[in-house]
Each structure stands twice: as structure tokens, then as C-alpha cells.
Amino acid sequence: MDDTRVYYLKGENGRKIGPLKVTDLAKYNVSRYTYIWREGFKDYVLLSELPEADVLLSKIPPSDNIKTDSGCGLEVAGLILGIAASFVVPFFWFFVVCLVIYIIGKLFKN
């Protein structure tokens, strides 16, 4: 692998971070799930998709070689809330309709 290659990371809000050499990547806690770009690529790709991914990751200390993207947890929480809401919301509206029918029945019963 060519150690003179320059890489760019995709930061928060699509912000470009770089140019970075291989030795600089460890400072940014990159992992297989980090979006990275280098000359010759049309767009950012996951680091794991680079041909030199294993070599790059081997040059980063193991303690830094972890997935740090917390977005996954939020996606799972959103999925759980969405599923729960899909069950709760219809029952809520069923209860509201029954309550309205009950109140109307009480009003016209007298």
C-alpha cells in the first residue's frame, strides 16, 4: 500500500475532514463504518469497502478501531417507538370514539 495516499473523512453534516495521511487517521477514531474518500473515487465509501481497508485498520491502535457511530442506537429506538405507536395509536382512537359515543348516549338518554 502507498503510505503517501491522502484520504478525506466525511464528518458531521457532510463536512469534509482532510487531507489526512494514514498516520493521521487514528486521531479521528476511524472504523470500518467510517465514510472515507480518496483520489479515484466518485463518492465517499465505507472504509471497509476500500481495497486497502485491512492494511489501514491494522495501522490504527485496536482501542481506536471500534464503531463509534451512535446513530444506529437512535435508529433502533425510533423503530421500536414506531412499532409501539402503530399498536397504541389505533387503540387510543378507538377509546376516544367509544368515549364520544358514550357521552352522546348519556346526553340523549335524558
Short mmCIF file of N, CA and C in Angstrom, two decimals:
data_model
loop_
_atom_site.label_atom_id
_atom_site.label_comp_id
_atom_site.label_asym_id
_atom_site.label_seq_id
_atom_site.Cartn_x
_atom_site.Cartn_y
_atom_site.Cartn_z
N MET A 1 0.83 -1.18 0.00
CA MET A 1 0.00 0.00 0.00
C MET A 1 0.88 1.24 0.00
N ASP A 2 0.43 2.26 -0.68
CA ASP A 2 1.15 3.52 -0.80
C ASP A 2 0.86 4.39 0.42
N ASP A 3 1.85 4.59 1.31
CA ASP A 3 1.67 5.39 2.52
C ASP A 3 1.57 6.88 2.24
N THR A 4 1.77 7.29 0.98
CA THR A 4 1.67 8.72 0.65
C THR A 4 0.26 9.10 0.21
N ARG A 5 -0.64 8.13 0.14
CA ARG A 5 -2.02 8.43 -0.24
C ARG A 5 -2.64 9.39 0.75
N VAL A 6 -3.54 10.20 0.24
CA VAL A 6 -4.24 11.18 1.07
C VAL A 6 -5.71 10.80 1.10
N TYR A 7 -6.28 10.86 2.29
CA TYR A 7 -7.68 10.49 2.50
C TYR A 7 -8.47 11.67 3.06
N TYR A 8 -9.78 11.62 2.83
CA TYR A 8 -10.70 12.60 3.41
C TYR A 8 -11.81 11.83 4.11
N LEU A 9 -12.21 12.31 5.27
CA LEU A 9 -13.29 11.68 6.02
C LEU A 9 -14.56 12.51 5.85
N LYS A 10 -15.69 11.84 5.94
CA LYS A 10 -16.97 12.53 5.91
C LYS A 10 -17.38 12.77 7.36
N GLY A 11 -17.32 14.01 7.80
CA GLY A 11 -17.64 14.36 9.17
C GLY A 11 -19.12 14.65 9.36
N GLU A 12 -19.44 15.24 10.49
CA GLU A 12 -20.82 15.59 10.80
C GLU A 12 -21.36 16.56 9.75
N ASN A 13 -22.63 16.38 9.40
CA ASN A 13 -23.31 17.22 8.42
C ASN A 13 -22.59 17.24 7.07
N GLY A 14 -21.91 16.14 6.76
CA GLY A 14 -21.23 16.02 5.47
C GLY A 14 -19.96 16.85 5.35
N ARG A 15 -19.48 17.38 6.47
CA ARG A 15 -18.27 18.20 6.47
C ARG A 15 -17.06 17.35 6.07
N LYS A 16 -16.25 17.89 5.18
CA LYS A 16 -15.06 17.19 4.70
C LYS A 16 -13.91 17.41 5.68
N ILE A 17 -13.27 16.33 6.11
CA ILE A 17 -12.13 16.40 7.02
C ILE A 17 -10.92 15.85 6.26
N GLY A 18 -9.92 16.66 6.11
CA GLY A 18 -8.72 16.22 5.41
C GLY A 18 -8.06 17.39 4.72
N PRO A 19 -6.98 17.13 4.04
CA PRO A 19 -6.39 15.84 3.70
C PRO A 19 -5.69 15.18 4.90
N LEU A 20 -5.76 13.87 4.92
CA LEU A 20 -5.16 13.09 6.01
C LEU A 20 -4.29 11.98 5.44
N LYS A 21 -3.15 11.78 6.06
CA LYS A 21 -2.31 10.62 5.72
C LYS A 21 -2.74 9.46 6.60
N VAL A 22 -2.27 8.28 6.29
CA VAL A 22 -2.63 7.08 7.05
C VAL A 22 -2.37 7.28 8.54
N THR A 23 -1.25 7.89 8.87
CA THR A 23 -0.90 8.08 10.28
C THR A 23 -1.85 9.04 10.99
N ASP A 24 -2.54 9.92 10.24
CA ASP A 24 -3.48 10.87 10.84
C ASP A 24 -4.84 10.26 11.13
N LEU A 25 -5.15 9.15 10.48
CA LEU A 25 -6.50 8.57 10.61
C LEU A 25 -6.82 8.16 12.04
N ALA A 26 -5.84 7.71 12.80
CA ALA A 26 -6.07 7.26 14.17
C ALA A 26 -6.60 8.39 15.05
N LYS A 27 -6.25 9.62 14.73
CA LYS A 27 -6.70 10.78 15.52
C LYS A 27 -8.21 10.97 15.43
N TYR A 28 -8.82 10.42 14.39
CA TYR A 28 -10.25 10.62 14.15
C TYR A 28 -11.08 9.39 14.49
N ASN A 29 -10.49 8.42 15.17
CA ASN A 29 -11.22 7.24 15.65
C ASN A 29 -12.00 6.56 14.52
N VAL A 30 -11.33 6.34 13.40
CA VAL A 30 -12.00 5.72 12.26
C VAL A 30 -12.22 4.23 12.53
N SER A 31 -13.21 3.69 11.85
CA SER A 31 -13.52 2.27 11.94
C SER A 31 -13.97 1.80 10.56
N ARG A 32 -14.34 0.54 10.47
CA ARG A 32 -14.85 0.01 9.20
C ARG A 32 -16.09 0.76 8.72
N TYR A 33 -16.76 1.44 9.64
CA TYR A 33 -18.04 2.11 9.34
C TYR A 33 -17.87 3.60 9.07
N THR A 34 -16.63 4.07 8.96
CA THR A 34 -16.35 5.47 8.68
C THR A 34 -16.40 5.68 7.17
N TYR A 35 -17.06 6.77 6.76
CA TYR A 35 -17.07 7.11 5.34
C TYR A 35 -15.78 7.84 5.00
N ILE A 36 -15.14 7.38 3.90
CA ILE A 36 -13.81 7.88 3.54
C ILE A 36 -13.76 8.05 2.02
N TRP A 37 -12.93 8.99 1.58
CA TRP A 37 -12.75 9.24 0.15
C TRP A 37 -11.27 9.41 -0.12
N ARG A 38 -10.87 8.99 -1.30
CA ARG A 38 -9.52 9.25 -1.78
C ARG A 38 -9.58 9.45 -3.28
N GLU A 39 -8.50 9.94 -3.83
CA GLU A 39 -8.45 10.19 -5.27
C GLU A 39 -8.79 8.91 -6.02
N GLY A 40 -9.63 9.06 -7.04
CA GLY A 40 -10.03 7.92 -7.86
C GLY A 40 -11.42 7.41 -7.52
N PHE A 41 -12.00 7.91 -6.42
CA PHE A 41 -13.35 7.50 -6.04
C PHE A 41 -14.34 8.60 -6.42
N LYS A 42 -15.53 8.20 -6.88
CA LYS A 42 -16.57 9.17 -7.23
C LYS A 42 -17.18 9.80 -5.98
N ASP A 43 -17.37 8.99 -4.93
CA ASP A 43 -18.04 9.46 -3.73
C ASP A 43 -17.42 8.77 -2.51
N TYR A 44 -17.86 9.19 -1.35
CA TYR A 44 -17.39 8.55 -0.12
C TYR A 44 -17.87 7.10 -0.07
N VAL A 45 -17.04 6.23 0.47
CA VAL A 45 -17.41 4.82 0.66
C VAL A 45 -17.06 4.45 2.10
N LEU A 46 -17.65 3.36 2.58
CA LEU A 46 -17.26 2.87 3.90
C LEU A 46 -15.80 2.41 3.83
N LEU A 47 -15.08 2.66 4.88
CA LEU A 47 -13.68 2.27 4.90
C LEU A 47 -13.54 0.77 4.60
N SER A 48 -14.49 -0.02 5.08
CA SER A 48 -14.44 -1.47 4.86
C SER A 48 -14.51 -1.84 3.38
N GLU A 49 -14.98 -0.92 2.53
CA GLU A 49 -15.09 -1.19 1.09
C GLU A 49 -13.81 -0.87 0.32
N LEU A 50 -12.86 -0.22 1.00
CA LEU A 50 -11.58 0.09 0.34
C LEU A 50 -10.76 -1.18 0.18
N PRO A 51 -10.06 -1.33 -0.95
CA PRO A 51 -9.20 -2.49 -1.12
C PRO A 51 -8.12 -2.57 -0.03
N GLU A 52 -7.68 -1.42 0.45
CA GLU A 52 -6.62 -1.39 1.45
C GLU A 52 -7.16 -1.30 2.88
N ALA A 53 -8.43 -1.61 3.09
CA ALA A 53 -9.07 -1.46 4.40
C ALA A 53 -8.32 -2.20 5.51
N ASP A 54 -7.99 -3.46 5.29
CA ASP A 54 -7.32 -4.24 6.33
C ASP A 54 -5.97 -3.64 6.71
N VAL A 55 -5.24 -3.16 5.72
CA VAL A 55 -3.94 -2.54 5.99
C VAL A 55 -4.13 -1.25 6.77
N LEU A 56 -5.11 -0.43 6.37
CA LEU A 56 -5.37 0.83 7.08
C LEU A 56 -5.76 0.55 8.53
N LEU A 57 -6.67 -0.38 8.73
CA LEU A 57 -7.13 -0.68 10.08
C LEU A 57 -6.03 -1.28 10.94
N SER A 58 -5.10 -2.00 10.32
CA SER A 58 -4.01 -2.60 11.09
C SER A 58 -3.03 -1.53 11.59
N LYS A 59 -3.03 -0.36 10.97
CA LYS A 59 -2.12 0.71 11.38
C LYS A 59 -2.74 1.59 12.47
N ILE A 60 -3.99 1.31 12.83
CA ILE A 60 -4.69 2.08 13.86
C ILE A 60 -4.71 1.23 15.13
N PRO A 61 -4.39 1.79 16.27
CA PRO A 61 -4.40 1.01 17.52
C PRO A 61 -5.77 0.36 17.75
N PRO A 62 -5.79 -0.89 18.23
CA PRO A 62 -7.06 -1.61 18.42
C PRO A 62 -8.07 -0.87 19.28
N SER A 63 -7.66 -0.14 20.27
CA SER A 63 -8.61 0.55 21.12
C SER A 63 -9.38 1.63 20.36
N ASP A 64 -8.80 2.11 19.28
CA ASP A 64 -9.48 3.11 18.47
C ASP A 64 -10.27 2.49 17.33
N ASN A 65 -10.08 1.22 17.11
CA ASN A 65 -10.69 0.54 15.97
C ASN A 65 -12.06 -0.03 16.36
N ILE A 66 -12.96 0.86 16.80
CA ILE A 66 -14.31 0.45 17.20
C ILE A 66 -15.32 1.30 16.47
N LYS A 67 -16.54 0.80 16.38
CA LYS A 67 -17.60 1.57 15.75
C LYS A 67 -18.06 2.65 16.71
N THR A 68 -18.00 3.89 16.27
CA THR A 68 -18.37 4.99 17.16
C THR A 68 -19.64 5.68 16.71
N ASP A 69 -20.23 5.23 15.64
CA ASP A 69 -21.44 5.87 15.13
C ASP A 69 -22.61 5.56 16.05
N SER A 70 -23.09 6.55 16.77
CA SER A 70 -24.19 6.33 17.71
C SER A 70 -25.54 6.40 17.01
N GLY A 71 -25.55 6.72 15.73
CA GLY A 71 -26.82 6.82 15.01
C GLY A 71 -27.59 5.52 15.00
N CYS A 72 -26.91 4.39 15.03
CA CYS A 72 -27.58 3.10 14.99
C CYS A 72 -28.52 2.93 16.17
N GLY A 73 -28.09 3.33 17.35
CA GLY A 73 -28.94 3.23 18.53
C GLY A 73 -30.19 4.05 18.38
N LEU A 74 -30.05 5.23 17.80
CA LEU A 74 -31.22 6.08 17.59
C LEU A 74 -32.17 5.48 16.57
N GLU A 75 -31.63 4.84 15.55
CA GLU A 75 -32.48 4.21 14.55
C GLU A 75 -33.28 3.07 15.17
N VAL A 76 -32.63 2.28 16.03
CA VAL A 76 -33.32 1.17 16.70
C VAL A 76 -34.40 1.71 17.62
N ALA A 77 -34.09 2.76 18.38
CA ALA A 77 -35.08 3.36 19.28
C ALA A 77 -36.27 3.89 18.48
N GLY A 78 -35.99 4.53 17.36
CA GLY A 78 -37.07 5.04 16.50
C GLY A 78 -37.92 3.91 15.96
N LEU A 79 -37.29 2.82 15.59
CA LEU A 79 -38.03 1.66 15.08
C LEU A 79 -38.94 1.09 16.15
N ILE A 80 -38.43 0.95 17.37
CA ILE A 80 -39.23 0.41 18.47
C ILE A 80 -40.40 1.34 18.78
N LEU A 81 -40.13 2.65 18.83
CA LEU A 81 -41.21 3.61 19.09
C LEU A 81 -42.25 3.59 17.97
N GLY A 82 -41.79 3.45 16.75
CA GLY A 82 -42.72 3.38 15.61
C GLY A 82 -43.62 2.17 15.69
N ILE A 83 -43.04 1.02 16.03
CA ILE A 83 -43.84 -0.20 16.16
C ILE A 83 -44.84 -0.06 17.31
N ALA A 84 -44.35 0.48 18.44
CA ALA A 84 -45.24 0.66 19.60
C ALA A 84 -46.38 1.62 19.24
N ALA A 85 -46.05 2.70 18.55
CA ALA A 85 -47.08 3.68 18.18
C ALA A 85 -48.10 3.07 17.23
N SER A 86 -47.66 2.17 16.36
CA SER A 86 -48.60 1.57 15.42
C SER A 86 -49.62 0.70 16.14
N PHE A 87 -49.29 0.22 17.33
CA PHE A 87 -50.25 -0.54 18.12
C PHE A 87 -51.07 0.36 19.04
N VAL A 88 -50.44 1.37 19.62
CA VAL A 88 -51.08 2.22 20.63
C VAL A 88 -52.06 3.21 19.98
N VAL A 89 -51.67 3.84 18.90
CA VAL A 89 -52.49 4.89 18.29
C VAL A 89 -53.88 4.38 17.90
N PRO A 90 -54.02 3.25 17.23
CA PRO A 90 -55.39 2.79 16.89
C PRO A 90 -56.24 2.54 18.14
N PHE A 91 -55.65 1.99 19.19
CA PHE A 91 -56.41 1.76 20.41
C PHE A 91 -56.82 3.08 21.07
N PHE A 92 -55.96 4.07 21.00
CA PHE A 92 -56.29 5.38 21.54
C PHE A 92 -57.51 5.96 20.84
N TRP A 93 -57.50 5.92 19.51
CA TRP A 93 -58.63 6.48 18.76
C TRP A 93 -59.89 5.65 18.96
N PHE A 94 -59.76 4.35 19.10
CA PHE A 94 -60.90 3.50 19.41
C PHE A 94 -61.51 3.92 20.75
N PHE A 95 -60.65 4.17 21.74
CA PHE A 95 -61.11 4.62 23.05
C PHE A 95 -61.81 5.97 22.94
N VAL A 96 -61.24 6.91 22.18
CA VAL A 96 -61.84 8.24 22.02
C VAL A 96 -63.22 8.12 21.37
N VAL A 97 -63.35 7.31 20.33
CA VAL A 97 -64.65 7.14 19.65
C VAL A 97 -65.66 6.53 20.61
N CYS A 98 -65.25 5.51 21.35
CA CYS A 98 -66.16 4.88 22.33
C CYS A 98 -66.59 5.89 23.39
N LEU A 99 -65.68 6.73 23.85
CA LEU A 99 -66.00 7.74 24.85
C LEU A 99 -66.99 8.75 24.30
N VAL A 100 -66.78 9.19 23.06
CA VAL A 100 -67.70 10.14 22.43
C VAL A 100 -69.08 9.51 22.28
N ILE A 101 -69.16 8.27 21.85
CA ILE A 101 -70.45 7.58 21.71
C ILE A 101 -71.13 7.46 23.07
N TYR A 102 -70.36 7.14 24.09
CA TYR A 102 -70.91 7.03 25.45
C TYR A 102 -71.48 8.36 25.92
N ILE A 103 -70.73 9.46 25.70
CA ILE A 103 -71.18 10.78 26.13
C ILE A 103 -72.43 11.20 25.36
N ILE A 104 -72.45 10.98 24.06
CA ILE A 104 -73.63 11.32 23.25
C ILE A 104 -74.83 10.49 23.71
N GLY A 105 -74.59 9.23 24.00
CA GLY A 105 -75.67 8.36 24.50
C GLY A 105 -76.23 8.88 25.81
N LYS A 106 -75.37 9.32 26.72
CA LYS A 106 -75.80 9.88 28.01
C LYS A 106 -76.60 11.16 27.80
N LEU A 107 -76.16 12.00 26.87
CA LEU A 107 -76.84 13.27 26.64
C LEU A 107 -78.25 13.08 26.09
N PHE A 108 -78.40 12.13 25.17
CA PHE A 108 -79.71 11.95 24.53
C PHE A 108 -80.59 10.95 25.28
N LYS A 109 -80.06 10.29 26.29
CA LYS A 109 -80.85 9.34 27.06
C LYS A 109 -81.85 10.08 27.95
N ASN A 110 -81.48 11.26 28.43
CA ASN A 110 -82.38 12.02 29.31
C ASN A 110 -83.40 12.73 28.54
#
